[in-house]
Every structure is written in structure tokens, then in C-alpha cells.
Amino acid sequence: DAGVTQSPTHLIKTRGQHVTLRCSPISGHKSVSWYQQVLGQGPQFIFQYYEKEERGRGNFPDRFSARQFPNYSSELNVNALLLGDSALYLCASSPLPLTGLNSPLHFGNGTRLTVT
Amino acid sequence: DAKTTQPPSMDCAEGRAANLPCNHSTISGNEYVYWYRQIHSQGPQYIIHGLKNNETNEMASLIITEDRKSSTLILPHATLRDTAVYYCIALKTSYDKVIFGPGTSLSVIP
């Protein structure tokens, strides 16, 4: 089975632009969560979506938004990009919401975003 | 959610057991301990999780102290491919977000 796939793998944007990152979960997984990982730090939680509804939000500004589609794939949107948004953006999927203890998160390999 | 603390880095000789500690002194009764690892340029990979009993799978063993204030992840025969950052996380039975700390950078040395 295919794992979590993210696209694109690398992206370069200019300050003030917006970006859309995409994630396809493992087949059968209905929960998708997004994370930002700055170099040298652990992943920081941004959003969780389950059954197309937002189920959790981390401490990120409103410039960050996301949505989940009927096929459970997801998009992360970031508006008005800042230099500090440069990071690895990770997507994870699981069969159940994050409340599912026996459904560990499966991560994709991320999108490397560079803002210049 | 309980905060976890881990040493920033550790070395282990190839073929030897790697023992990675994690302190979670404020853990509550309904919080599980999860371990993930991240190899350079890849997403984190699930390793193992447990509540209060020791757990073992094909990748590792998890030893949780009786008071549940600390745990140890054991890689029984470390290989060079085990070089990675290892994250210990405490998660409630009902949670809406996942908090990763900086983890432990394990270097397996030939």
C-alpha cells in the first residue's frame, strides 16, 4: 500500500505570496494532521482534520488554514508568507481521530518550503 | 498533556543495545507514552507505545517504570540505520493535538 504522499517535495516562494501544500493519506485513513518543523526542532502541530471537520488547532496565526476533501486528502494553505515560515511541513494520517490510541500517526516525508 | 524531557544526544556502538531515556514526571493516569523516530530528510516513524506495562515489537522494547514517571526505549542491536532523532510523547486517551519536544539525536557508531 502507498504511504502518505505529499506534494510538492520542495517549494520556493517569495515573502507575501501564498502557498498550497497537498497531502494524500493512506487508503482508509480518515484523519489528517499537519505539522511545521523548523530546522533543529521537533514537529509543531498546526491542524487536525477528521471527516472533513477541524478537530484541533495549534498555536498558529490565521494566515494558516486547511481543509479536507471528501476523499480525505487535505490541503494546507499559508497566506502572506514570512521568512519565518520556511520549514518542513509534514502531514500525517491515521484511521481514527487523534483520539485513536491504537491508530498511530503515519507521516509523509514532507514539503520543504523556502521563503525568500 | 504531560511534558517529556529527553537528553539532546546519545552515542551507541553498532551491535550494542541503545537505551534511550525519557522523563515524564507529570504524566497522568490516562496518558500513554509514544515513541517516534525521524531519520534525516524523512517524516517521523512510529516505533512503539505503552501505558504501564512493558511492550515489545519487532523494532524495539519499551520499559515504563512502576510510577510511570519515566520510560526507556531499547533498540536491542543498534545498526547504523538506527541513527535518527527519537521523540518521546505523552498522549491522553482523548487528545486533539500532538506535541513533539526536541527529541534525542542518536548516533550509532561503527
GROMACS .gro file of C-alpha atoms in nm:
model
  226
    1ASP     CA    1   0.000   0.000   0.000
    2ALA     CA    2   0.115   0.353  -0.070
    3GLY     CA    3   0.210   0.558   0.231
    4VAL     CA    4   0.121   0.919   0.299
    5THR     CA    5   0.216   1.125  -0.003
    6GLN     CA    6   0.283   1.498  -0.002
    7SER     CA    7   0.333   1.739  -0.286
    8PRO     CA    8   0.536   1.918  -0.386
    9THR     CA    9   0.852   1.789  -0.219
   10HIS     CA   10   1.027   2.126  -0.242
   11LEU     CA   11   0.898   2.477  -0.297
   12ILE     CA   12   1.049   2.824  -0.309
   13LYS     CA   13   0.826   3.127  -0.256
   14THR     CA   14   0.873   3.499  -0.204
   15ARG     CA   15   0.763   3.693   0.102
   16GLY     CA   16   0.398   3.799   0.078
   17GLN     CA   17   0.298   3.518  -0.156
   18HIS     CA   18   0.068   3.235  -0.062
   19VAL     CA   19   0.126   2.862  -0.086
   20THR     CA   20  -0.085   2.547  -0.102
   21LEU     CA   21   0.055   2.216   0.015
   22ARG     CA   22  -0.118   1.886  -0.053
   23CYS     CA   23  -0.144   1.558   0.131
   24SER     CA   24  -0.293   1.222   0.037
   25PRO     CA   25  -0.348   0.992   0.334
   26ILE     CA   26  -0.308   0.619   0.342
   27SER     CA   27  -0.611   0.448   0.191
   28GLY     CA   28  -0.877   0.404   0.457
   29HIS     CA   29  -0.738   0.673   0.686
   30LYS     CA   30  -0.989   0.945   0.764
   31SER     CA   31  -0.778   1.171   0.984
   32VAL     CA   32  -0.512   1.409   0.857
   33SER     CA   33  -0.295   1.635   1.070
   34TRP     CA   34  -0.038   1.896   0.971
   35TYR     CA   35   0.291   1.991   1.137
   36GLN     CA   36   0.559   2.255   1.086
   37GLN     CA   37   0.917   2.153   1.157
   38VAL     CA   38   1.184   2.419   1.175
   39LEU     CA   39   1.543   2.301   1.145
   40GLY     CA   40   1.668   2.155   1.472
   41GLN     CA   41   1.327   2.134   1.638
   42GLY     CA   42   1.055   1.875   1.671
   43PRO     CA   43   0.740   1.898   1.458
   44GLN     CA   44   0.488   2.158   1.579
   45PHE     CA   45   0.119   2.072   1.546
   46ILE     CA   46  -0.083   2.300   1.317
   47PHE     CA   47  -0.419   2.132   1.244
   48GLN     CA   48  -0.609   1.807   1.262
   49TYR     CA   49  -0.899   1.719   1.035
   50TYR     CA   50  -1.127   1.423   1.066
   51GLU     CA   51  -1.419   1.352   0.837
   52LYS     CA   52  -1.369   1.695   0.678
   53GLU     CA   53  -1.408   1.880   1.007
   54GLU     CA   54  -1.138   2.061   1.201
   55ARG     CA   55  -1.080   1.871   1.524
   56GLY     CA   56  -0.779   2.053   1.663
   57ARG     CA   57  -0.567   2.362   1.605
   58GLY     CA   58  -0.222   2.453   1.724
   59ASN     CA   59  -0.085   2.796   1.809
   60PHE     CA   60  -0.050   2.931   1.457
   61PRO     CA   61  -0.179   3.260   1.311
   62ASP     CA   62  -0.487   3.286   1.093
   63ARG     CA   63  -0.262   3.301   0.787
   64PHE     CA   64  -0.258   2.924   0.817
   65SER     CA   65  -0.568   2.738   0.706
   66ALA     CA   66  -0.651   2.389   0.590
   67ARG     CA   67  -0.931   2.178   0.457
   68GLN     CA   68  -1.007   1.814   0.397
   69PHE     CA   69  -1.184   1.680   0.092
   70PRO     CA   70  -1.444   1.401   0.057
   71ASN     CA   71  -1.166   1.159  -0.046
   72TYR     CA   72  -0.987   1.253   0.282
   73SER     CA   73  -0.698   1.425   0.109
   74SER     CA   74  -0.606   1.761   0.254
   75GLU     CA   75  -0.459   2.098   0.169
   76LEU     CA   76  -0.265   2.336   0.390
   77ASN     CA   77  -0.274   2.700   0.284
   78VAL     CA   78  -0.045   2.972   0.410
   79ASN     CA   79  -0.108   3.335   0.313
   80ALA     CA   80   0.120   3.637   0.329
   81LEU     CA   81   0.432   3.427   0.364
   82LEU     CA   82   0.704   3.539   0.604
   83LEU     CA   83   1.068   3.438   0.609
   84GLY     CA   84   0.993   3.253   0.934
   85ASP     CA   85   0.752   3.023   0.754
   86SER     CA   86   1.047   2.847   0.594
   87ALA     CA   87   1.028   2.493   0.727
   88LEU     CA   88   0.950   2.132   0.655
   89TYR     CA   89   0.573   2.083   0.652
   90LEU     CA   90   0.464   1.734   0.748
   91CYS     CA   91   0.133   1.563   0.702
   92ALA     CA   92   0.025   1.257   0.900
   93SER     CA   93  -0.274   1.029   0.864
   94SER     CA   94  -0.446   0.776   1.088
   95PRO     CA   95  -0.761   0.567   1.062
   96LEU     CA   96  -0.927   0.740   1.354
   97PRO     CA   97  -0.914   1.088   1.501
   98LEU     CA   98  -0.612   1.168   1.715
   99THR     CA   99  -0.815   1.016   1.995
  100GLY     CA  100  -0.745   0.673   1.846
  101LEU     CA  101  -0.477   0.523   2.065
  102ASN     CA  102  -0.428   0.213   1.858
  103SER     CA  103  -0.400   0.403   1.534
  104PRO     CA  104  -0.057   0.567   1.544
  105LEU     CA  105   0.022   0.851   1.311
  106HIS     CA  106   0.177   0.771   0.974
  107PHE     CA  107   0.382   1.060   0.840
  108GLY     CA  108   0.470   1.162   0.488
  109ASN     CA  109   0.819   1.287   0.405
  110GLY     CA  110   0.706   1.645   0.397
  111THR     CA  111   0.726   1.953   0.177
  112ARG     CA  112   1.035   2.169   0.220
  113LEU     CA  113   0.920   2.532   0.191
  114THR     CA  114   1.176   2.807   0.149
  115VAL     CA  115   1.059   3.169   0.169
  116THR     CA  116   1.298   3.428   0.027
  117ASP     CA  117  -0.063   1.696   2.825
  118ALA     CA  118   0.245   1.584   3.016
  119LYS     CA  119   0.575   1.740   2.917
  120THR     CA  120   0.854   1.500   2.837
  121THR     CA  121   1.227   1.559   2.869
  122GLN     CA  122   1.498   1.369   2.684
  123PRO     CA  123   1.876   1.403   2.659
  124PRO     CA  124   1.965   1.603   2.347
  125SER     CA  125   2.208   1.346   2.212
  126MET     CA  126   2.349   0.998   2.267
  127ASP     CA  127   2.602   0.768   2.104
  128CYS     CA  128   2.581   0.390   2.076
  129ALA     CA  129   2.822   0.136   1.932
  130GLU     CA  130   2.692  -0.066   1.642
  131GLY     CA  131   2.559  -0.403   1.757
  132ARG     CA  132   2.509  -0.291   2.113
  133ALA     CA  133   2.178  -0.210   2.279
  134ALA     CA  134   2.070   0.154   2.263
  135ASN     CA  135   1.881   0.269   2.571
  136LEU     CA  136   1.703   0.600   2.525
  137PRO     CA  137   1.555   0.754   2.841
  138CYS     CA  138   1.253   0.980   2.872
  139ASN     CA  139   1.124   1.161   3.178
  140HIS     CA  140   0.752   1.235   3.207
  141SER     CA  141   0.714   1.308   3.577
  142THR     CA  142   0.380   1.491   3.534
  143ILE     CA  143   0.216   1.215   3.334
  144SER     CA  144  -0.145   1.143   3.428
  145GLY     CA  145  -0.318   0.810   3.452
  146ASN     CA  146  -0.481   0.832   3.111
  147GLU     CA  147  -0.169   0.932   2.919
  148TYR     CA  148   0.014   0.686   2.702
  149VAL     CA  149   0.384   0.706   2.617
  150TYR     CA  150   0.454   0.703   2.243
  151TRP     CA  151   0.791   0.683   2.069
  152TYR     CA  152   0.864   0.801   1.715
  153ARG     CA  153   1.190   0.844   1.530
  154GLN     CA  154   1.291   1.067   1.241
  155ILE     CA  155   1.569   0.978   1.005
  156HIS     CA  156   1.723   1.272   0.824
  157SER     CA  157   1.503   1.410   0.546
  158GLN     CA  158   1.214   1.176   0.625
  159GLY     CA  159   0.892   1.208   0.822
  160PRO     CA  160   0.870   1.066   1.176
  161GLN     CA  161   0.814   0.692   1.201
  162TYR     CA  162   0.606   0.527   1.473
  163ILE     CA  163   0.804   0.285   1.690
  164ILE     CA  164   0.602   0.174   1.992
  165HIS     CA  165   0.364   0.290   2.263
  166GLY     CA  166   0.252   0.180   2.610
  167LEU     CA  167   0.052   0.275   2.919
  168LYS     CA  168   0.208   0.098   3.217
  169ASN     CA  169   0.314  -0.247   3.105
  170ASN     CA  170   0.637  -0.310   2.921
  171GLU     CA  171   0.588  -0.352   2.550
  172THR     CA  172   0.790  -0.519   2.275
  173ASN     CA  173   0.754  -0.529   1.900
  174GLU     CA  174   0.978  -0.609   1.605
  175MET     CA  175   1.150  -0.272   1.629
  176ALA     CA  176   1.205  -0.209   1.998
  177SER     CA  177   1.111  -0.260   2.361
  178LEU     CA  178   0.953  -0.003   2.589
  179ILE     CA  179   1.016  -0.018   2.961
  180ILE     CA  180   0.793   0.205   3.178
  181THR     CA  181   0.875   0.250   3.546
  182GLU     CA  182   0.616   0.142   3.801
  183ASP     CA  183   0.539   0.504   3.895
  184ARG     CA  184   0.517   0.586   3.522
  185LYS     CA  185   0.735   0.893   3.565
  186SER     CA  186   0.995   0.771   3.319
  187SER     CA  187   1.045   0.522   3.042
  188THR     CA  188   1.326   0.374   2.833
  189LEU     CA  189   1.319   0.280   2.467
  190ILE     CA  190   1.551  -0.010   2.394
  191LEU     CA  191   1.687  -0.090   2.049
  192PRO     CA  192   1.838  -0.432   2.120
  193HIS     CA  193   2.105  -0.443   1.849
  194ALA     CA  194   2.161  -0.097   1.710
  195THR     CA  195   2.262  -0.063   1.346
  196LEU     CA  196   2.386   0.237   1.151
  197ARG     CA  197   2.034   0.272   1.010
  198ASP     CA  198   1.907   0.345   1.361
  199THR     CA  199   2.087   0.680   1.358
  200ALA     CA  200   1.797   0.925   1.393
  201VAL     CA  201   1.620   1.169   1.624
  202TYR     CA  202   1.397   0.984   1.871
  203TYR     CA  203   1.088   1.154   2.014
  204CYS     CA  204   0.907   1.053   2.333
  205ILE     CA  205   0.549   1.186   2.361
  206ALA     CA  206   0.281   1.156   2.629
  207LEU     CA  207  -0.072   1.147   2.490
  208LYS     CA  208  -0.407   1.131   2.665
  209THR     CA  209  -0.672   0.881   2.568
  210SER     CA  210  -0.864   1.172   2.422
  211TYR     CA  211  -0.648   1.438   2.265
  212ASP     CA  212  -0.674   1.689   1.989
  213LYS     CA  213  -0.311   1.774   1.923
  214VAL     CA  214   0.031   1.616   1.937
  215ILE     CA  215   0.326   1.795   2.098
  216PHE     CA  216   0.678   1.693   1.999
  217GLY     CA  217   0.979   1.804   2.202
  218PRO     CA  218   1.328   1.838   2.051
  219GLY     CA  219   1.395   1.462   2.098
  220THR     CA  220   1.723   1.272   2.135
  221SER     CA  221   1.966   1.257   1.845
  222LEU     CA  222   2.106   0.903   1.849
  223SER     CA  223   2.429   0.837   1.662
  224VAL     CA  224   2.520   0.472   1.606
  225ILE     CA  225   2.895   0.446   1.566
  226PRO     CA  226   3.068   0.169   1.366
   0.00000   0.00000   0.00000
